[in-house]
PDB file of C-alpha atoms and ligand atoms in Angstrom:
ATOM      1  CA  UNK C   8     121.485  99.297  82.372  1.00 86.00           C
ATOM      2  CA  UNK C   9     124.827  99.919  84.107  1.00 95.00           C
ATOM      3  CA  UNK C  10     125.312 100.453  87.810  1.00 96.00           C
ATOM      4  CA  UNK C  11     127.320 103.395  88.540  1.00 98.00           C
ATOM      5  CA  UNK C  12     128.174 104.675  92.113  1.00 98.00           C
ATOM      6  CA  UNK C  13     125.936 104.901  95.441  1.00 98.00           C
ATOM      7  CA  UNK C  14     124.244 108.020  95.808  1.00 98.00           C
ATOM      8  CA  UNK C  15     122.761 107.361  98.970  1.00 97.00           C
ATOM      9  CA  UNK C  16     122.569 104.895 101.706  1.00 97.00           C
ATOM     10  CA  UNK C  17     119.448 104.780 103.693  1.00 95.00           C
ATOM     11  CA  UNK C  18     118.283 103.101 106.891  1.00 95.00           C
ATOM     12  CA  UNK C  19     116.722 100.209 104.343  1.00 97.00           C
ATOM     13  CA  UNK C  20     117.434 100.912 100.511  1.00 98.00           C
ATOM     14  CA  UNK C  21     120.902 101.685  98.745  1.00 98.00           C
ATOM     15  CA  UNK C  22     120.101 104.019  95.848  1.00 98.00           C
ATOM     16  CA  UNK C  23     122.509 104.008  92.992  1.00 98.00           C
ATOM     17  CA  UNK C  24     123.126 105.902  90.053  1.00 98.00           C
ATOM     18  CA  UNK C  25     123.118 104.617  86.349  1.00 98.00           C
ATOM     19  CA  UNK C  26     124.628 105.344  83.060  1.00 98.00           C
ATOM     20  CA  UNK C  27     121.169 106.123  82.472  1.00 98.00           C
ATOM     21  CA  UNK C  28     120.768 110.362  84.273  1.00 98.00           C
ATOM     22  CA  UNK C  29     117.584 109.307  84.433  1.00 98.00           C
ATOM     23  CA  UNK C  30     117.123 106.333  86.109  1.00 98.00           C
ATOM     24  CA  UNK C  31     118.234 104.691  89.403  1.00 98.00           C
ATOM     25  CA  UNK C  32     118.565 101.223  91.484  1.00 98.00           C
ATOM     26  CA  UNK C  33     116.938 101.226  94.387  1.00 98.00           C
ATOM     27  CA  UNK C  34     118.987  97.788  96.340  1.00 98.00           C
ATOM     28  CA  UNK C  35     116.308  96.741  99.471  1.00 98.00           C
ATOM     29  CA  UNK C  36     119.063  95.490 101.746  1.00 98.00           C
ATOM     30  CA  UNK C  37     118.267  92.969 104.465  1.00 98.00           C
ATOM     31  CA  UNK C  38     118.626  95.694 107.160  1.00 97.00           C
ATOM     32  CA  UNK C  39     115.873  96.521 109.542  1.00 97.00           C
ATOM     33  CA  UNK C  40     115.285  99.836 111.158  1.00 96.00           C
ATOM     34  CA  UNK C  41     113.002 101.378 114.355  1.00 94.00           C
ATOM     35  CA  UNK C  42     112.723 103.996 116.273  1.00 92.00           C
ATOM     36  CA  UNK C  43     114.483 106.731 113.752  1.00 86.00           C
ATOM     37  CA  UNK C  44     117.202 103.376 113.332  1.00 88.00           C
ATOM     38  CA  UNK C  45     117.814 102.888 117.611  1.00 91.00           C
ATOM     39  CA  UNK C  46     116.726  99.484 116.882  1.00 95.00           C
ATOM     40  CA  UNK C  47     118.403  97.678 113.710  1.00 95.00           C
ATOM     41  CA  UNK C  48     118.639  94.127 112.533  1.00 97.00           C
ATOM     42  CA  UNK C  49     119.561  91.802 109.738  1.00 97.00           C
ATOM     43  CA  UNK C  50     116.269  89.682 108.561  1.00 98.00           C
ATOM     44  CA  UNK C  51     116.715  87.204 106.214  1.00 98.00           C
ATOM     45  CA  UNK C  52     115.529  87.565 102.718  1.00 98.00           C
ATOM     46  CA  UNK C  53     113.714  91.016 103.786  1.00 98.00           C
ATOM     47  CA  UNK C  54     115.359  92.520 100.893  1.00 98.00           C
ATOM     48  CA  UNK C  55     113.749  90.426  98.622  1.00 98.00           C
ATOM     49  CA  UNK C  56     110.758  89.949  99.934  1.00 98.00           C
ATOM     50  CA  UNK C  57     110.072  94.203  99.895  1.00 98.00           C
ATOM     51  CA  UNK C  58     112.014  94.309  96.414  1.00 98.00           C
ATOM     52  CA  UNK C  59     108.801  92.108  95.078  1.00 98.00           C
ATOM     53  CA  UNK C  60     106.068  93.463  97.454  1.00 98.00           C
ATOM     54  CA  UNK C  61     106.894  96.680  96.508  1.00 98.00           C
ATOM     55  CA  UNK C  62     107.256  95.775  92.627  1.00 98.00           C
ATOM     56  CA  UNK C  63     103.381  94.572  92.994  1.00 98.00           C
ATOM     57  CA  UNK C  64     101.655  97.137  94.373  1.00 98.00           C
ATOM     58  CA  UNK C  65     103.352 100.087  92.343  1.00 98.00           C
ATOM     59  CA  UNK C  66     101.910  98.135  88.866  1.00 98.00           C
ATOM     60  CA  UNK C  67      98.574  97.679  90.724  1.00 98.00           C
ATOM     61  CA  UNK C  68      98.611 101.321  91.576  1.00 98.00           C
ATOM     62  CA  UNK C  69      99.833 102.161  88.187  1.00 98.00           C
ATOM     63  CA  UNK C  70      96.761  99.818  87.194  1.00 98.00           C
ATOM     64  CA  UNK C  71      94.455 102.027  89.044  1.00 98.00           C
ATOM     65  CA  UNK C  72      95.655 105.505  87.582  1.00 97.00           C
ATOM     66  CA  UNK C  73      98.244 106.427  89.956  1.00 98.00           C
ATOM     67  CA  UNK C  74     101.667 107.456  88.430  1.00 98.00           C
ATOM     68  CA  UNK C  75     104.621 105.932  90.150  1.00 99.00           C
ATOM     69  CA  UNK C  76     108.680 105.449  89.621  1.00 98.00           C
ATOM     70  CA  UNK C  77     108.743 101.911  88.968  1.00 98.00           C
ATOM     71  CA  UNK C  78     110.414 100.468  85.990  1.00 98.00           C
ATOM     72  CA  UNK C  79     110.910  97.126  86.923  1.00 98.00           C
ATOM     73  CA  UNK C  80     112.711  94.588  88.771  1.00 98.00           C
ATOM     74  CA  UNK C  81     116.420  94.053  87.919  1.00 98.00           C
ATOM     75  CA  UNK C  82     117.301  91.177  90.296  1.00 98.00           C
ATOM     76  CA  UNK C  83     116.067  89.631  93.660  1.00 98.00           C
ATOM     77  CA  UNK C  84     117.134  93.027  95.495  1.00 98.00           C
ATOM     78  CA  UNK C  85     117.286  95.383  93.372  1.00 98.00           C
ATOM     79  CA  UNK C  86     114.776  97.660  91.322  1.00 98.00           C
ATOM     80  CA  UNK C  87     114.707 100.169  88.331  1.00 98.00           C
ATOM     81  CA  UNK C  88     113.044 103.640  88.985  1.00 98.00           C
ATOM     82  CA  UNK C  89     112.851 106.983  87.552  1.00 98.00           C
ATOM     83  CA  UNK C  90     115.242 109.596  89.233  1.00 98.00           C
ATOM     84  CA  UNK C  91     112.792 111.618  91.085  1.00 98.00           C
ATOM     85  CA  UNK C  92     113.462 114.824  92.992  1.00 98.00           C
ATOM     86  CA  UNK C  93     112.240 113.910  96.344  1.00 98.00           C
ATOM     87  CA  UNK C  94     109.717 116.238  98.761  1.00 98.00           C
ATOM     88  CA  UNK C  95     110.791 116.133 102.250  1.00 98.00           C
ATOM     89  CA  UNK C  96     107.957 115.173 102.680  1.00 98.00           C
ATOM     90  CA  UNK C  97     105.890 111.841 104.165  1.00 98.00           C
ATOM     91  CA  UNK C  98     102.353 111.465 103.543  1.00 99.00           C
ATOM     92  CA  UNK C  99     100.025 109.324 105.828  1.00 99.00           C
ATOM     93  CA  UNK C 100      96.308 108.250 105.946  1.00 99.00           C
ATOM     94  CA  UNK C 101      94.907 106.330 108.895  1.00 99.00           C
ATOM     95  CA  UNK C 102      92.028 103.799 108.344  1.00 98.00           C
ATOM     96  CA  UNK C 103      92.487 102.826 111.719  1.00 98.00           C
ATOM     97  CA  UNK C 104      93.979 103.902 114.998  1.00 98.00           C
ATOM     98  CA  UNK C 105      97.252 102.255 115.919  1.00 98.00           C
ATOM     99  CA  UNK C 106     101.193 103.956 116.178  1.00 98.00           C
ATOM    100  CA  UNK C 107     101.900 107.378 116.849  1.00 97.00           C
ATOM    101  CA  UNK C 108      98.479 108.589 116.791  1.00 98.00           C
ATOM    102  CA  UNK C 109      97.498 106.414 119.555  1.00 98.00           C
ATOM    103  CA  UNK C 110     100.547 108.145 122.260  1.00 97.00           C
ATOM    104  CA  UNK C 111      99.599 111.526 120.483  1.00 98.00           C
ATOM    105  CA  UNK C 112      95.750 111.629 121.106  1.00 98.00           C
ATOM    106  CA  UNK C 113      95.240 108.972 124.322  1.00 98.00           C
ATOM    107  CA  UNK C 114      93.232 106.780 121.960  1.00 98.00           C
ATOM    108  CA  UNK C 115      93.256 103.020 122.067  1.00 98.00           C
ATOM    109  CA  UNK C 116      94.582 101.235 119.682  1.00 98.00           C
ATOM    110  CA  UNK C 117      92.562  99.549 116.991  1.00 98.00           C
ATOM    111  CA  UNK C 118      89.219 101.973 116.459  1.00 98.00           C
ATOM    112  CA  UNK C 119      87.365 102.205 112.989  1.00 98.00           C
ATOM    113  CA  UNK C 120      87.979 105.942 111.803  1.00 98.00           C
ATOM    114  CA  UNK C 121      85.180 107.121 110.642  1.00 98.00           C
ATOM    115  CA  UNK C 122      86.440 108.191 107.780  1.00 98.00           C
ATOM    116  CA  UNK C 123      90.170 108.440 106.778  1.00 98.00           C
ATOM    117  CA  UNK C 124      92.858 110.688 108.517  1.00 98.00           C
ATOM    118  CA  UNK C 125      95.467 111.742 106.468  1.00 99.00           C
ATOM    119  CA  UNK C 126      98.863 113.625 108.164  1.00 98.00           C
ATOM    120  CA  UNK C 127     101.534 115.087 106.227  1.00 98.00           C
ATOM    121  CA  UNK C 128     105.184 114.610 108.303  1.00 98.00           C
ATOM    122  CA  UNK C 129     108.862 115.938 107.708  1.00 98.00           C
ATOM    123  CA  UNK C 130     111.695 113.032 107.013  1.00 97.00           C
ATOM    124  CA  UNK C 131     114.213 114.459 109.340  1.00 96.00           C
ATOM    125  CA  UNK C 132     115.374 111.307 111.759  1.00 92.00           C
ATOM    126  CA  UNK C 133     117.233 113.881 113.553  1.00 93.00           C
ATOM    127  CA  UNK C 134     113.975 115.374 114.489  1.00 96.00           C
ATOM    128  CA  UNK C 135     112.121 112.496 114.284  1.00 94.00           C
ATOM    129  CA  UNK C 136     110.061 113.445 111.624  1.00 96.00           C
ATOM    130  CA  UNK C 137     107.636 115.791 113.117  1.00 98.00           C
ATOM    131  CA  UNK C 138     103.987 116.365 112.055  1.00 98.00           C
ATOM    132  CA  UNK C 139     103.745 119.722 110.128  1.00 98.00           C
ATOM    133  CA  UNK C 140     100.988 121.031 107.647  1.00 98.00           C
ATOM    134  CA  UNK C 141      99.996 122.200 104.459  1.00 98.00           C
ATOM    135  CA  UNK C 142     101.082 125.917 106.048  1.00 98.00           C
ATOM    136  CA  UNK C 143     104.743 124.628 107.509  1.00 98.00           C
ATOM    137  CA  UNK C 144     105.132 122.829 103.611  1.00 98.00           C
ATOM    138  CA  UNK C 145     103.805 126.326 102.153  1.00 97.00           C
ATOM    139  CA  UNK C 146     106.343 128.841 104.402  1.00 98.00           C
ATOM    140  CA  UNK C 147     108.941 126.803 104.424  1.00 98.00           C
ATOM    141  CA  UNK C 148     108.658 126.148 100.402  1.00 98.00           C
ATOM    142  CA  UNK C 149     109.052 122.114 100.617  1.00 98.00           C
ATOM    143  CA  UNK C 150     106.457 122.018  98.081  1.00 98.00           C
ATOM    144  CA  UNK C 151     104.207 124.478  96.159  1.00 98.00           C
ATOM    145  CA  UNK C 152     100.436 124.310  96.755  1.00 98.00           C
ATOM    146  CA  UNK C 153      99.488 122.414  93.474  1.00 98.00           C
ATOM    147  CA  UNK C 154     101.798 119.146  94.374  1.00 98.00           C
ATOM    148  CA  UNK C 155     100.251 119.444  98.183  1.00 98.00           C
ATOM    149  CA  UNK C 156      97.350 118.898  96.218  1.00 98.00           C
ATOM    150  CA  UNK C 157      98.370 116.225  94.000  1.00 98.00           C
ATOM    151  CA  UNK C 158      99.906 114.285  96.929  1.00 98.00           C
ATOM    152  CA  UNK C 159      96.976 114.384  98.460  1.00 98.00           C
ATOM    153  CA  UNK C 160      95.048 113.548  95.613  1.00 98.00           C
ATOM    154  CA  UNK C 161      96.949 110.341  94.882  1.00 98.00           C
ATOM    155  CA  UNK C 162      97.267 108.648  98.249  1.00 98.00           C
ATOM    156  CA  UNK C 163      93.970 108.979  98.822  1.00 98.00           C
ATOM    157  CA  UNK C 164      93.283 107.071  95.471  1.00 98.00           C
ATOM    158  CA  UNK C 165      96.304 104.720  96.889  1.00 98.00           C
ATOM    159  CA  UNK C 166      94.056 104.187  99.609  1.00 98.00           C
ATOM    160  CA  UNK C 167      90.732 103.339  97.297  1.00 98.00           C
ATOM    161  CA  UNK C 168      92.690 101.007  95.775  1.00 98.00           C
ATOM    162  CA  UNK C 169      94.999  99.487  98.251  1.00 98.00           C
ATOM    163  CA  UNK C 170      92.311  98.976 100.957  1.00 98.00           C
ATOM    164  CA  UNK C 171      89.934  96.608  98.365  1.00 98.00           C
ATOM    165  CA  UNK C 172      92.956  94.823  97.750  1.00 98.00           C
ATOM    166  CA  UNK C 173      93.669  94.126 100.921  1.00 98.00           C
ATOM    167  CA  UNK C 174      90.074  93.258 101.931  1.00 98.00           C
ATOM    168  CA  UNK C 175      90.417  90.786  99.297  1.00 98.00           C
ATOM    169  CA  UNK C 176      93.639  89.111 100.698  1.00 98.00           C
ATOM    170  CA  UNK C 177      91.458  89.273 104.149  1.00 98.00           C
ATOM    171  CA  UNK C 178      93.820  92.227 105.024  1.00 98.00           C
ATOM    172  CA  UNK C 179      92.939  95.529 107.224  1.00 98.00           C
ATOM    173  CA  UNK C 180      95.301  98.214 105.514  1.00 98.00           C
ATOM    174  CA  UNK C 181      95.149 100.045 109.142  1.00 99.00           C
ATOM    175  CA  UNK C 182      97.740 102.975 107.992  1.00 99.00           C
ATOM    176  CA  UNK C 183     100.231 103.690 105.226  1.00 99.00           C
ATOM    177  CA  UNK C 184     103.155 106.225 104.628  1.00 98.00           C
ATOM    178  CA  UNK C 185     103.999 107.046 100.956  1.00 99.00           C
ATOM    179  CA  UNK C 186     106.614 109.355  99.596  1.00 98.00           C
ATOM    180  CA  UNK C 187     106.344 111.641  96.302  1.00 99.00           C
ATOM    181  CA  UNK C 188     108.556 113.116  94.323  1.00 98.00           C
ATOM    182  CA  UNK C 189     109.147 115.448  90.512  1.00 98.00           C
ATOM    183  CA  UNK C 190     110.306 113.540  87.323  1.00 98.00           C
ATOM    184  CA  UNK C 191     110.003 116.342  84.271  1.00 98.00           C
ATOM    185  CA  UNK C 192     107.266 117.995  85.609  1.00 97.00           C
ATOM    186  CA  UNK C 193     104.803 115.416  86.968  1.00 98.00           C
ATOM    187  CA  UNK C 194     104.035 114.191  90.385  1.00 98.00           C
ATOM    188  CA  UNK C 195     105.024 110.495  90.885  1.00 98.00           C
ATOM    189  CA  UNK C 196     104.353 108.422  93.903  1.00 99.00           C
ATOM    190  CA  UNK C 197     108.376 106.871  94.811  1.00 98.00           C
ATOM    191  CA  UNK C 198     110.255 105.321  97.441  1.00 98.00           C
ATOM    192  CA  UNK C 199     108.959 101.924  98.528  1.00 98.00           C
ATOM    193  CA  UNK C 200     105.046 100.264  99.449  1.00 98.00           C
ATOM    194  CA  UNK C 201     105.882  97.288 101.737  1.00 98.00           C
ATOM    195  CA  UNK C 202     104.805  96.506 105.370  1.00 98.00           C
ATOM    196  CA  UNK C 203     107.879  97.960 106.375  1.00 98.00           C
ATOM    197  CA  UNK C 204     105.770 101.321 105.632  1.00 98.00           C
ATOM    198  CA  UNK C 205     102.106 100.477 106.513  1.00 98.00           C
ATOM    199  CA  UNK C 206     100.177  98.252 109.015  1.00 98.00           C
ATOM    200  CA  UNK C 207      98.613  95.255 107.930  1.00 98.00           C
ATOM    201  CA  UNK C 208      96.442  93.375 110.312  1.00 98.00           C
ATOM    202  CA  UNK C 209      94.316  89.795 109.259  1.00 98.00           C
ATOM    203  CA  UNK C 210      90.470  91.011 108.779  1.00 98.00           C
ATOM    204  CA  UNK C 211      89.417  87.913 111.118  1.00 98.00           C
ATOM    205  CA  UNK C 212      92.177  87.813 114.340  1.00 98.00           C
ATOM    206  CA  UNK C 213      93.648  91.319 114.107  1.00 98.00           C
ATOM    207  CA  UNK C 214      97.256  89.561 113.630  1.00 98.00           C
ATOM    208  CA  UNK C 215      99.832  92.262 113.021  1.00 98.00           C
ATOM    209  CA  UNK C 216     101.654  91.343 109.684  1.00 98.00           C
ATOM    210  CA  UNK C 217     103.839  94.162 109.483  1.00 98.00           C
ATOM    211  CA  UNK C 218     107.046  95.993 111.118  1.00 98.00           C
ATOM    212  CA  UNK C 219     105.140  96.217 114.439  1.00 98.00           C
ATOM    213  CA  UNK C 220     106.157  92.632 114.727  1.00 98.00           C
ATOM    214  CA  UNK C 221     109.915  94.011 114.743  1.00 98.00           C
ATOM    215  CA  UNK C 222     109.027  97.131 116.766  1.00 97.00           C
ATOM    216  CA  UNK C 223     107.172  95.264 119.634  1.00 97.00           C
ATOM    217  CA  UNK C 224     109.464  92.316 119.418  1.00 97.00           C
ATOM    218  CA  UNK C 225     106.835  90.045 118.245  1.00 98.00           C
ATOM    219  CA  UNK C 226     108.976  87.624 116.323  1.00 97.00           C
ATOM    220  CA  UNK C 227     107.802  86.074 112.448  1.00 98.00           C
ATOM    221  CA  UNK C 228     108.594  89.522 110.763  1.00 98.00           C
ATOM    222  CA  UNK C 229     109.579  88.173 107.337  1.00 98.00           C
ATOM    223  CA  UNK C 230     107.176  85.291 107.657  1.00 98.00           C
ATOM    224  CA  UNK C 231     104.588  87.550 108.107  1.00 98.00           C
ATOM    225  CA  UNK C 232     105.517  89.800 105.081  1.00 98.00           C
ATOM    226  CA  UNK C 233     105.948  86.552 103.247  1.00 98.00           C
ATOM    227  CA  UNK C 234     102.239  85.312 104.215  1.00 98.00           C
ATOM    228  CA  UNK C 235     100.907  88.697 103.251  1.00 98.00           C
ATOM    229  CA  UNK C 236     102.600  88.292  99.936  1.00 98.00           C
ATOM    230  CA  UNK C 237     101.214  84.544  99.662  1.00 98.00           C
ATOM    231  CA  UNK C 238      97.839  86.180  99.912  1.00 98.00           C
ATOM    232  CA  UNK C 239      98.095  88.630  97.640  1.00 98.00           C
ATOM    233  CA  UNK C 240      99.615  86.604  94.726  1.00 98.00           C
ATOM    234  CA  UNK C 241     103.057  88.346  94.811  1.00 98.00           C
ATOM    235  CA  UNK C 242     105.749  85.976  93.032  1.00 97.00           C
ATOM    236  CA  UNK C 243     108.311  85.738  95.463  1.00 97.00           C
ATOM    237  CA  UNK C 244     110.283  82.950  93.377  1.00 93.00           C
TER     238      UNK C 244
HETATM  239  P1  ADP M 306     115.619 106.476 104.591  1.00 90.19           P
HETATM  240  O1  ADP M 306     116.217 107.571 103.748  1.00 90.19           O
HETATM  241  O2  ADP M 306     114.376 106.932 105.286  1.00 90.19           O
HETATM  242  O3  ADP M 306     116.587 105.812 105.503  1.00 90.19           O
HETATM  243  P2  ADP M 306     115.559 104.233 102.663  1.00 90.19           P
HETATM  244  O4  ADP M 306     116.571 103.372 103.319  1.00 90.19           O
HETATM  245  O5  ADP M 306     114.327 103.576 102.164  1.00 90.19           O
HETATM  246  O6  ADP M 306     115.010 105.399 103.577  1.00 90.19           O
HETATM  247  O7  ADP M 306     116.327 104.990 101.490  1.00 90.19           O
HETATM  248  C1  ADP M 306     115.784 105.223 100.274  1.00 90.19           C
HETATM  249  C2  ADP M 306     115.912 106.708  99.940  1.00 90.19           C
HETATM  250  O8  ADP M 306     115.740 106.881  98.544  1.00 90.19           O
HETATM  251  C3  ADP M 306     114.875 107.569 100.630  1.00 90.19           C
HETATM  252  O9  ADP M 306     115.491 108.712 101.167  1.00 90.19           O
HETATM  253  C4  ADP M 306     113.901 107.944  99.509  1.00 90.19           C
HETATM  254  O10 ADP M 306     113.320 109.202  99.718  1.00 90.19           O
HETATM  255  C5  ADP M 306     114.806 107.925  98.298  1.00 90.19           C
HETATM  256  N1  ADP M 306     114.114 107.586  97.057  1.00 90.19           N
HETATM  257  C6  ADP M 306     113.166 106.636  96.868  1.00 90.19           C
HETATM  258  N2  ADP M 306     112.750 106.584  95.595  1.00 90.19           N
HETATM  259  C7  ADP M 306     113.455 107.534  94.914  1.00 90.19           C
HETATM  260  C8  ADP M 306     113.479 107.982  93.549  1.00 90.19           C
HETATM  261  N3  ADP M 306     112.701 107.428  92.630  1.00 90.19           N
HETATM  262  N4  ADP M 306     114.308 108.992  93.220  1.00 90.19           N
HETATM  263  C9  ADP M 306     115.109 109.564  94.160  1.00 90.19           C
HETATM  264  N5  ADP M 306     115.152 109.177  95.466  1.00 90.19           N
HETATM  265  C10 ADP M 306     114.335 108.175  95.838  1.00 90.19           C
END
């Protein structure tokens, strides 16, 4: 696999294009991001540690029925996917209330849902990707009503999965964001899972081991991601 020139540079990854049309390398630079990028920072062997995480969970999801764009892992950084065309689209479920929802509703922080909420948003930084629905994604033809369907399908089978996981790790998977996209037809789940996406807490203390730790200025945010990795099994040699 050749690398061939940058297509993109976001806030986090470095997507490159291959001799392959099909195929891309996501690079999971070191770079941290909040607050629509107001807030970045270099961290230490981030890059690698999200390059790994993220190589995990896709074959666990893959494991569990749900199609992603993961090839496989090309060096410490750096990742082969499939060349999907991206919805502008974000797709959230909440297990339990923290973030955004929290300012948005007046709740506290940390309640059991009683069951799942799940929130579609625009990726627009500029607007700071608002909350729309399945009618904005409809009239504004981001996607057509079968993949709204299909997205929501599959991260709600991310979350079946994902959640029992966690529990087993003695992880609370608290909230998630996931990103889909086409390849020849099919709906695959792309783009990244690492706790720079979701919130992890520890089942027994309620220790945030995710980006909150960078957002809130909590200190230990690779250390964190490391010692979720540690739990899970992730080889991060
Ligand atoms: P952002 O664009 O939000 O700053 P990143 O720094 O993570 O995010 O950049 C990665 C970009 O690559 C994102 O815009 C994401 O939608 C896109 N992307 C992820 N996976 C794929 C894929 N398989 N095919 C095409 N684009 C992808």
């Amino acid at each position: 696999m050749e690398k061939r020139e940058e297509l993109y540079a976001g806030k986090a990854k470095s997507v490159y294009l291959t001799d392959d049309p099909d195929r891309l390398i996501l690079h999971y630079r070191n770079d941290t991001s909040a607050f629509d990028g107001e807030k970045i920072e270099q961290l230490d062997r981030k890059g690698a540690v999200n390059n790994k995480f993220s190589a995990f969970i896709m074959q666990k999801l893959e494991d569990a029925g749900v199609p992603t764009h993961h090839e496989g892992l090309l060096s410490d950084e750096e990742s082969v996917v499939k060349k999907l065309d991206m919805f502008p689209i974000e797709c959230v479920i909440r297990n339990i209330t923290a973030g955004s929802l929290c300012k948005r509703l007046g709740v506290e922080e940390g309640m059991d849902l009683q069951t799942p909420i799940f929130e579609f948003f625009l990726k627009n930084d500029e607007l700071h990707d608002p909350m729309i629905n399945e009618y904005h994604i409809r009239a504004f033809g981001w996607a057509d009503d079968e993949a709204v369907e299909k997205m929501k399908e599959l991260t709600f089978r991310v979350n079946d999965t994902l959640t029992r996981l966690f529990a087993d790790a003695g992880l609370l998977l608290v909230d998630y964001k996931l990103e889909f996209g086409r390849y020849q037809g099919e709906i695959l789940l792309g783009d990244e899972f690492t706790p720079d996406g979701c919130r992890l807490w520890d089942a027994e203390t309620r220790k945030k081991l995710d980006k909150d730790r960078f957002r809130q200025g909590l200190g230990g945010v690779v250390e964190a991601y490391e010692e979720v990795a540690r739990r899970l099994g992730v080889d991060l040699s």
